[in-house]
Amino acid sequence: MDMDKMNLKFLLFNKRLLQITNEIQRLRLLYLKQFGLTGIHFVCIVALDGKGELTAKELMEEDVVDKAQVSRALNDLIDKCYVQAVPGQTGVYKKKYALTDKGREMAGKVKQIAADIVLKADEGISEEDIAVMYSTLDRIYSNLYEVGR
């Protein structure tokens, strides 16, 4: 393939990924606004719901966000009574967090938002094509991850 076609493919690939990411963030915030939550709150609630107890570092790794964002989100979620520190844990980095009963209730609402977004995104696409898409995205990520390592 000639260089011009490769450059056009790269530009389109990059543009589409950014557009999809922006639309997901827009929709997530649109739906979360009714609960006074943000995207990082969403990530923390879903991760804690799925995995139980996590440290701030483990939460950072869930959405590749920085420590300050996670710290602020955890403080907000504690203030809203959605999250609590697990008793008996010492040290800032070893302290684990878990959802409260109120947090688990909110997790159900938040996960429904995610499901609604996925259902809308999947509209008109066969299950087979969706499986191929996710498999292809995993492969693209793996390929790109290895570049320059």
Short mmCIF file of C-alpha atoms in Angstrom, two decimals:
data_model
loop_
_atom_site.label_atom_id
_atom_site.label_comp_id
_atom_site.label_asym_id
_atom_site.label_seq_id
_atom_site.Cartn_x
_atom_site.Cartn_y
_atom_site.Cartn_z
CA MET A 1 0.00 0.00 0.00
CA ASP A 2 1.40 3.42 -0.84
CA MET A 3 2.34 5.96 1.81
CA ASP A 4 -0.52 8.37 1.01
CA LYS A 5 -3.13 5.65 1.52
CA MET A 6 -1.45 4.59 4.77
CA ASN A 7 -1.48 8.17 6.02
CA LEU A 8 -5.17 8.53 5.16
CA LYS A 9 -5.96 5.25 6.92
CA PHE A 10 -4.04 6.40 9.98
CA LEU A 11 -5.84 9.76 10.06
CA LEU A 12 -9.25 8.11 9.69
CA PHE A 13 -8.43 5.47 12.31
CA ASN A 14 -7.29 8.11 14.78
CA LYS A 15 -10.26 10.38 14.03
CA ARG A 16 -12.83 7.59 14.50
CA LEU A 17 -11.31 6.43 17.80
CA LEU A 18 -11.36 9.98 19.14
CA GLN A 19 -14.92 10.52 17.93
CA ILE A 20 -16.12 7.29 19.55
CA THR A 21 -14.34 8.12 22.81
CA ASN A 22 -15.82 11.62 22.83
CA GLU A 23 -19.33 10.31 22.19
CA ILE A 24 -19.05 7.73 24.96
CA GLN A 25 -17.87 10.41 27.38
CA ARG A 26 -20.64 12.78 26.28
CA LEU A 27 -23.36 10.17 26.74
CA ARG A 28 -21.93 8.94 30.02
CA LEU A 29 -21.89 12.48 31.42
CA LEU A 30 -25.34 13.25 30.04
CA TYR A 31 -26.86 10.29 31.89
CA LEU A 32 -24.70 10.58 35.02
CA LYS A 33 -25.50 14.26 35.51
CA GLN A 34 -28.92 13.33 36.90
CA PHE A 35 -27.15 11.59 39.80
CA GLY A 36 -24.49 14.27 40.33
CA LEU A 37 -21.77 11.90 39.15
CA THR A 38 -18.87 12.21 36.72
CA GLY A 39 -17.01 9.79 34.49
CA ILE A 40 -14.41 8.95 37.13
CA HIS A 41 -17.21 8.33 39.66
CA PHE A 42 -18.67 5.92 37.10
CA VAL A 43 -15.38 4.04 36.77
CA CYS A 44 -14.92 3.78 40.55
CA ILE A 45 -18.48 2.59 41.20
CA VAL A 46 -18.44 -0.03 38.43
CA ALA A 47 -14.96 -1.29 39.39
CA LEU A 48 -15.85 -1.57 43.08
CA ASP A 49 -19.13 -3.26 42.24
CA GLY A 50 -17.38 -5.82 40.06
CA LYS A 51 -14.30 -6.46 42.17
CA GLY A 52 -15.38 -5.70 45.73
CA GLU A 53 -12.57 -4.01 47.60
CA LEU A 54 -9.91 -2.01 45.75
CA THR A 55 -7.13 0.40 46.64
CA ALA A 56 -6.85 3.83 45.04
CA LYS A 57 -3.98 2.51 42.93
CA GLU A 58 -6.10 -0.35 41.63
CA LEU A 59 -8.86 2.11 40.78
CA MET A 60 -6.33 4.28 38.89
CA GLU A 61 -5.47 1.28 36.74
CA GLU A 62 -9.14 0.66 35.86
CA ASP A 63 -9.42 3.77 33.68
CA VAL A 64 -5.80 4.93 33.40
CA VAL A 65 -6.39 8.09 35.41
CA ASP A 66 -4.08 9.86 37.80
CA LYS A 67 -3.93 9.60 41.57
CA ALA A 68 -5.39 13.07 42.17
CA GLN A 69 -8.51 12.29 40.10
CA VAL A 70 -9.10 9.02 41.93
CA SER A 71 -8.51 10.64 45.30
CA ARG A 72 -11.03 13.42 44.59
CA ALA A 73 -13.55 10.92 43.24
CA LEU A 74 -13.22 8.68 46.29
CA ASN A 75 -13.67 11.64 48.62
CA ASP A 76 -16.78 12.71 46.68
CA LEU A 77 -18.18 9.18 46.75
CA ILE A 78 -17.50 8.89 50.48
CA ASP A 79 -19.27 12.24 51.04
CA LYS A 80 -22.25 10.95 49.03
CA CYS A 81 -22.21 7.73 51.13
CA TYR A 82 -21.62 5.51 48.08
CA VAL A 83 -18.16 4.33 49.15
CA GLN A 84 -16.46 3.64 52.46
CA ALA A 85 -12.94 2.81 53.54
CA VAL A 86 -12.61 -0.83 54.58
CA PRO A 87 -11.90 -0.99 58.33
CA GLY A 88 -8.54 -2.33 59.46
CA GLN A 89 -6.53 -1.11 56.48
CA THR A 90 -3.58 1.15 57.25
CA GLY A 91 -1.46 3.31 55.02
CA VAL A 92 -2.63 5.61 52.27
CA TYR A 93 -1.73 3.22 49.45
CA LYS A 94 -2.88 0.03 51.16
CA LYS A 95 -6.26 1.36 52.21
CA LYS A 96 -9.07 -0.44 50.44
CA TYR A 97 -12.45 0.95 49.53
CA ALA A 98 -15.80 -0.73 49.03
CA LEU A 99 -19.33 0.25 48.07
CA THR A 100 -21.91 0.89 50.74
CA ASP A 101 -25.48 -0.41 50.37
CA LYS A 102 -26.36 2.96 48.83
CA GLY A 103 -23.35 2.58 46.52
CA ARG A 104 -24.46 -0.88 45.37
CA GLU A 105 -27.89 0.56 44.59
CA MET A 106 -26.25 3.32 42.54
CA ALA A 107 -24.04 0.73 40.83
CA GLY A 108 -27.17 -0.92 39.44
CA LYS A 109 -28.29 2.42 37.96
CA VAL A 110 -24.83 3.21 36.61
CA LYS A 111 -24.44 -0.22 35.01
CA GLN A 112 -27.83 0.23 33.34
CA ILE A 113 -26.53 3.47 31.81
CA ALA A 114 -23.52 1.57 30.44
CA ALA A 115 -25.77 -1.20 29.11
CA ASP A 116 -28.02 1.36 27.39
CA ILE A 117 -25.01 2.99 25.71
CA VAL A 118 -23.67 -0.38 24.53
CA LEU A 119 -27.09 -1.42 23.20
CA LYS A 120 -27.35 1.83 21.25
CA ALA A 121 -23.82 1.44 19.89
CA ASP A 122 -24.54 -2.17 18.84
CA GLU A 123 -27.75 -1.27 17.00
CA GLY A 124 -27.85 -2.73 13.51
CA ILE A 125 -24.64 -4.74 13.97
CA SER A 126 -24.70 -8.53 14.07
CA GLU A 127 -23.37 -10.43 17.10
CA GLU A 128 -20.71 -11.91 14.86
CA ASP A 129 -19.53 -8.48 13.69
CA ILE A 130 -19.49 -7.22 17.28
CA ALA A 131 -17.34 -10.18 18.37
CA VAL A 132 -14.96 -9.52 15.47
CA MET A 133 -14.82 -5.81 16.37
CA TYR A 134 -13.83 -6.48 20.00
CA SER A 135 -11.32 -9.11 18.97
CA THR A 136 -9.85 -6.71 16.41
CA LEU A 137 -9.67 -3.86 18.93
CA ASP A 138 -7.82 -6.14 21.35
CA ARG A 139 -5.36 -7.08 18.62
CA ILE A 140 -4.85 -3.45 17.54
CA TYR A 141 -4.18 -2.46 21.15
CA SER A 142 -1.68 -5.32 21.59
CA ASN A 143 0.08 -4.40 18.35
CA LEU A 144 0.31 -0.73 19.27
CA TYR A 145 1.37 -1.48 22.83
CA GLU A 146 4.41 -3.36 21.55
CA VAL A 147 5.61 -0.47 19.32
CA GLY A 148 8.73 1.06 20.80
CA ARG A 149 8.94 -1.30 23.79
#
